[in-house]
Amino acid sequence: ETGVTQTPRHLVMGMTNKKSLKCEQHLGHNAMYWYKQSAKKPLELMFVYSLEERVENNSVPSRFSPECPNSSHLFLHLHTLQPEDSALYLCASSHATGGHEQYFGPGTRLTVT
Amino acid sequence: DQQVKQNSPSLSVQEGRISILNCDYTNSMFDYFLWYKKYPAEGPTFLISISSIKDKNEDGRFTVFLNKSAKHLSLHIVPSQPGDSAVYFCAASAENTDKLIFGTGTRLQVFP
């Protein structure tokens, strides 16, 4: 596979569930990102990892927990989410941080019931 | 407060004509600007970018113009094609930051 892949593409979970979103990039990039896109809102940056270290956390609630085991993989662990967390979650990667072109995955459409 | 604004939620253009998508920003520290295109059920795809040291960048049918004094940039697509129908996002970043700040997007529809 090439580019940035995300699984699952769709996820429905209850507020008491625990689930994880997975992102994998095959571009040899050093930086990876999680974004949230809610209806009629701009993409919101959630987390930034550079060389597997978290460099930015945009005041995201602790019910979202990222993990970056290596430069090719990024996870977003979810637990006790709220219905307002329903959104499209996008992963992206870039050669380096600092505003360089970011390449996005197709996203995971999350619905919290 | 939104730092990057796309005030037109939608735009409809006839095939072969020029499409002009606009974007305004408020942060004078932004020095790099990008346009992304997004089709349904896909992630945004990088289209074209411009650094603040330039006022124009061209790539085939796509040209981005930057007016720093007005804090305004625009994307011109000419000639427009039906395959250009998508949502277009403007994004900006400041030097030495990890953030891309996105606008809310403009939905472009190119009709035959």
Tab-separated table of C-alpha atoms in Angstrom:
chain	number	residue	atom	x	y	z
A	1	GLU	CA	0.000	0.000	0.000
A	2	THR	CA	1.049	3.558	-0.560
A	3	GLY	CA	0.282	6.872	1.080
A	4	VAL	CA	-1.533	7.166	4.371
A	5	THR	CA	-4.049	4.526	5.419
A	6	GLN	CA	-6.528	4.563	8.269
A	7	THR	CA	-8.592	1.813	9.866
A	8	PRO	CA	-11.389	1.423	10.503
A	9	ARG	CA	-13.098	3.703	8.000
A	10	HIS	CA	-16.289	3.768	10.035
A	11	LEU	CA	-16.804	3.161	13.755
A	12	VAL	CA	-19.878	3.257	15.949
A	13	MET	CA	-19.253	3.013	19.658
A	14	GLY	CA	-21.123	3.481	22.902
A	15	MET	CA	-20.028	5.945	25.529
A	16	THR	CA	-18.622	3.192	27.744
A	17	ASN	CA	-16.644	1.440	25.022
A	18	LYS	CA	-12.908	1.495	24.414
A	19	LYS	CA	-11.696	1.509	20.837
A	20	SER	CA	-8.612	2.501	18.883
A	21	LEU	CA	-8.073	4.203	15.539
A	22	LYS	CA	-5.033	3.200	13.527
A	23	CYS	CA	-3.010	5.170	11.016
A	24	GLU	CA	-0.104	3.968	8.914
A	25	GLN	CA	2.038	5.967	6.515
A	26	HIS	CA	4.192	4.480	3.774
A	27	LEU	CA	5.875	7.726	2.729
A	28	GLY	CA	8.965	7.675	4.915
A	29	HIS	CA	7.800	10.769	6.773
A	30	ASN	CA	8.990	11.792	10.227
A	31	ALA	CA	5.931	13.627	11.515
A	32	MET	CA	2.375	12.427	12.053
A	33	TYR	CA	-0.788	14.228	13.082
A	34	TRP	CA	-4.328	13.603	14.295
A	35	TYR	CA	-7.060	16.014	13.243
A	36	LYS	CA	-10.746	16.185	14.064
A	37	GLN	CA	-13.289	17.472	11.574
A	38	SER	CA	-16.757	18.228	12.874
A	39	ALA	CA	-19.614	19.304	10.653
A	40	LYS	CA	-19.216	22.863	9.327
A	41	LYS	CA	-16.060	23.453	11.352
A	42	PRO	CA	-12.442	23.742	10.248
A	43	LEU	CA	-10.100	20.835	10.727
A	44	GLU	CA	-8.860	20.950	14.308
A	45	LEU	CA	-5.361	19.760	15.103
A	46	MET	CA	-5.366	17.348	18.036
A	47	PHE	CA	-1.860	15.886	18.300
A	48	VAL	CA	1.496	16.176	16.572
A	49	TYR	CA	4.287	13.625	16.735
A	50	SER	CA	7.766	14.237	15.395
A	51	LEU	CA	10.197	11.329	15.313
A	52	GLU	CA	7.819	9.398	17.576
A	53	GLU	CA	7.765	12.077	20.260
A	54	ARG	CA	4.675	14.123	20.961
A	55	VAL	CA	5.461	17.763	20.259
A	56	GLU	CA	2.023	19.270	20.532
A	57	ASN	CA	-1.218	18.509	22.294
A	58	ASN	CA	-3.916	21.021	21.510
A	59	SER	CA	-5.669	20.804	24.876
A	60	VAL	CA	-7.442	17.631	23.881
A	61	PRO	CA	-9.531	15.882	26.579
A	62	SER	CA	-7.843	12.915	28.210
A	63	ARG	CA	-10.480	10.544	26.840
A	64	PHE	CA	-8.393	10.744	23.645
A	65	SER	CA	-5.000	9.107	24.081
A	66	PRO	CA	-2.480	8.999	21.216
A	67	GLU	CA	0.312	6.508	20.755
A	68	CYS	CA	3.156	6.589	18.237
A	69	PRO	CA	5.213	3.373	18.514
A	70	ASN	CA	7.332	4.219	15.442
A	71	SER	CA	7.485	6.791	12.681
A	72	SER	CA	5.124	4.795	10.446
A	73	HIS	CA	2.292	4.107	12.881
A	74	LEU	CA	-0.014	6.291	14.901
A	75	PHE	CA	-2.915	5.270	17.111
A	76	LEU	CA	-5.697	7.163	18.795
A	77	HIS	CA	-7.132	5.306	21.778
A	78	LEU	CA	-10.679	6.253	22.684
A	79	HIS	CA	-12.530	5.675	25.951
A	80	THR	CA	-15.678	7.052	27.583
A	81	LEU	CA	-16.382	9.332	24.660
A	82	GLN	CA	-19.304	11.719	24.445
A	83	PRO	CA	-21.806	12.077	21.583
A	84	GLU	CA	-20.229	15.445	20.687
A	85	ASP	CA	-17.018	13.552	19.880
A	86	SER	CA	-18.732	12.149	16.796
A	87	ALA	CA	-16.722	13.451	13.851
A	88	LEU	CA	-14.330	12.541	11.069
A	89	TYR	CA	-10.874	11.795	12.462
A	90	LEU	CA	-8.073	12.356	10.002
A	91	CYS	CA	-4.482	11.258	10.221
A	92	ALA	CA	-1.751	13.046	8.293
A	93	SER	CA	2.003	12.813	7.859
A	94	SER	CA	4.753	15.096	6.590
A	95	HIS	CA	8.504	15.042	6.044
A	96	ALA	CA	8.984	17.281	9.053
A	97	THR	CA	6.939	19.521	11.247
A	98	GLY	CA	6.684	23.236	10.657
A	99	GLY	CA	3.969	23.677	8.084
A	100	HIS	CA	5.355	21.416	5.385
A	101	GLU	CA	2.820	19.809	3.093
A	102	GLN	CA	0.843	17.226	4.982
A	103	TYR	CA	-0.564	14.114	3.375
A	104	PHE	CA	-3.867	12.898	4.731
A	105	GLY	CA	-5.462	9.529	5.127
A	106	PRO	CA	-9.111	8.929	4.190
A	107	GLY	CA	-10.299	9.370	7.770
A	108	THR	CA	-12.373	7.387	10.246
A	109	ARG	CA	-15.998	8.419	10.555
A	110	LEU	CA	-16.751	8.001	14.275
A	111	THR	CA	-20.244	7.951	15.733
A	112	VAL	CA	-20.665	7.879	19.502
A	113	THR	CA	-24.093	6.698	20.650
B	1	ASP	CA	-11.730	33.346	16.671
B	2	GLN	CA	-11.053	31.875	13.265
B	3	GLN	CA	-7.642	32.836	11.947
B	4	VAL	CA	-8.303	31.492	8.454
B	5	LYS	CA	-11.623	32.286	6.851
B	6	GLN	CA	-13.302	31.070	3.712
B	7	ASN	CA	-16.412	33.173	3.565
B	8	SER	CA	-18.029	31.461	0.586
B	9	PRO	CA	-19.327	28.032	1.568
B	10	SER	CA	-20.063	27.148	-2.046
B	11	LEU	CA	-19.295	28.165	-5.604
B	12	SER	CA	-20.819	27.010	-8.882
B	13	VAL	CA	-18.933	27.484	-12.157
B	14	GLN	CA	-19.494	26.377	-15.718
B	15	GLU	CA	-16.994	24.002	-17.284
B	16	GLY	CA	-14.249	25.856	-19.130
B	17	ARG	CA	-14.632	29.023	-17.081
B	18	ILE	CA	-12.390	30.271	-14.292
B	19	SER	CA	-13.031	29.271	-10.685
B	20	ILE	CA	-11.803	31.691	-8.037
B	21	LEU	CA	-11.738	30.561	-4.438
B	22	ASN	CA	-10.918	33.091	-1.754
B	23	CYS	CA	-9.336	32.904	1.667
B	24	ASP	CA	-8.618	35.588	4.286
B	25	TYR	CA	-6.409	35.344	7.321
B	26	THR	CA	-5.877	37.451	10.393
B	27	ASN	CA	-2.526	36.329	11.788
B	28	SER	CA	0.326	38.386	10.340
B	29	MET	CA	2.791	35.709	11.510
B	30	PHE	CA	1.527	33.261	8.897
B	31	ASP	CA	4.198	32.809	6.254
B	32	TYR	CA	3.183	29.681	4.371
B	33	PHE	CA	-0.143	28.956	2.756
B	34	LEU	CA	-1.597	25.831	1.225
B	35	TRP	CA	-4.668	24.725	-0.656
B	36	TYR	CA	-6.147	21.273	-0.244
B	37	LYS	CA	-8.884	19.550	-2.217
B	38	LYS	CA	-11.224	17.018	-0.657
B	39	TYR	CA	-13.522	14.558	-2.380
B	40	PRO	CA	-16.293	12.805	-0.416
B	41	ALA	CA	-15.094	9.806	1.604
B	42	GLU	CA	-11.457	10.761	1.041
B	43	GLY	CA	-8.933	12.759	3.034
B	44	PRO	CA	-7.788	16.207	1.880
B	45	THR	CA	-5.218	16.144	-0.927
B	46	PHE	CA	-2.477	18.757	-1.137
B	47	LEU	CA	-2.922	20.923	-4.219
B	48	ILE	CA	-0.599	23.917	-4.215
B	49	SER	CA	1.248	26.149	-1.766
B	50	ILE	CA	2.856	29.561	-1.589
B	51	SER	CA	5.453	31.126	0.659
B	52	SER	CA	5.039	34.679	1.893
B	53	ILE	CA	8.111	35.763	-0.073
B	54	LYS	CA	6.112	35.232	-3.266
B	55	ASP	CA	2.884	36.704	-4.511
B	56	LYS	CA	2.065	34.066	-7.107
B	57	ASN	CA	2.637	30.394	-7.655
B	58	GLU	CA	1.417	28.479	-10.662
B	59	ASP	CA	1.057	24.758	-11.313
B	60	GLY	CA	-0.750	23.828	-14.496
B	61	ARG	CA	-4.364	24.949	-14.297
B	62	PHE	CA	-3.950	26.059	-10.672
B	63	THR	CA	-2.564	29.419	-9.594
B	64	VAL	CA	-2.442	30.791	-6.076
B	65	PHE	CA	-2.162	34.528	-5.481
B	66	LEU	CA	-1.091	36.075	-2.187
B	67	ASN	CA	-1.788	39.658	-1.153
B	68	LYS	CA	0.036	40.101	2.145
B	69	SER	CA	-1.112	43.653	2.757
B	70	ALA	CA	-4.733	42.562	2.476
B	71	LYS	CA	-4.072	39.224	4.219
B	72	HIS	CA	-5.842	37.541	1.358
B	73	LEU	CA	-5.103	34.654	-0.926
B	74	SER	CA	-6.993	33.142	-3.783
B	75	LEU	CA	-6.897	29.990	-5.851
B	76	HIS	CA	-7.632	30.270	-9.561
B	77	ILE	CA	-8.543	27.212	-11.582
B	78	VAL	CA	-8.657	27.708	-15.310
B	79	PRO	CA	-10.163	26.131	-17.259
B	80	SER	CA	-12.446	24.501	-14.710
B	81	GLN	CA	-13.349	20.868	-15.259
B	82	PRO	CA	-16.143	18.718	-13.791
B	83	GLY	CA	-13.486	16.649	-11.989
B	84	ASP	CA	-12.521	19.763	-10.038
B	85	SER	CA	-15.822	19.536	-8.161
B	86	ALA	CA	-14.779	19.086	-4.533
B	87	VAL	CA	-14.369	20.964	-1.269
B	88	TYR	CA	-11.326	23.240	-1.228
B	89	PHE	CA	-9.590	24.103	2.047
B	90	CYS	CA	-7.212	26.950	2.591
B	91	ALA	CA	-4.561	26.439	5.301
B	92	ALA	CA	-1.818	28.570	6.821
B	93	SER	CA	1.128	28.142	9.115
B	94	ALA	CA	3.604	30.365	10.915
B	95	GLU	CA	7.358	29.844	10.845
B	96	ASN	CA	8.691	27.221	13.243
B	97	THR	CA	5.300	25.968	14.313
B	98	ASP	CA	3.777	22.546	13.895
B	99	LYS	CA	0.298	23.795	13.194
B	100	LEU	CA	-1.641	24.107	9.994
B	101	ILE	CA	-4.678	26.293	10.562
B	102	PHE	CA	-7.487	25.406	8.202
B	103	GLY	CA	-10.456	27.332	6.891
B	104	THR	CA	-13.940	25.824	6.823
B	105	GLY	CA	-13.766	25.034	3.108
B	106	THR	CA	-15.573	26.062	-0.076
B	107	ARG	CA	-17.561	23.523	-2.043
B	108	LEU	CA	-16.889	23.977	-5.760
B	109	GLN	CA	-19.259	22.549	-8.302
B	110	VAL	CA	-18.283	22.637	-11.967
B	111	PHE	CA	-21.228	21.946	-14.252
B	112	PRO	CA	-21.137	21.103	-17.983
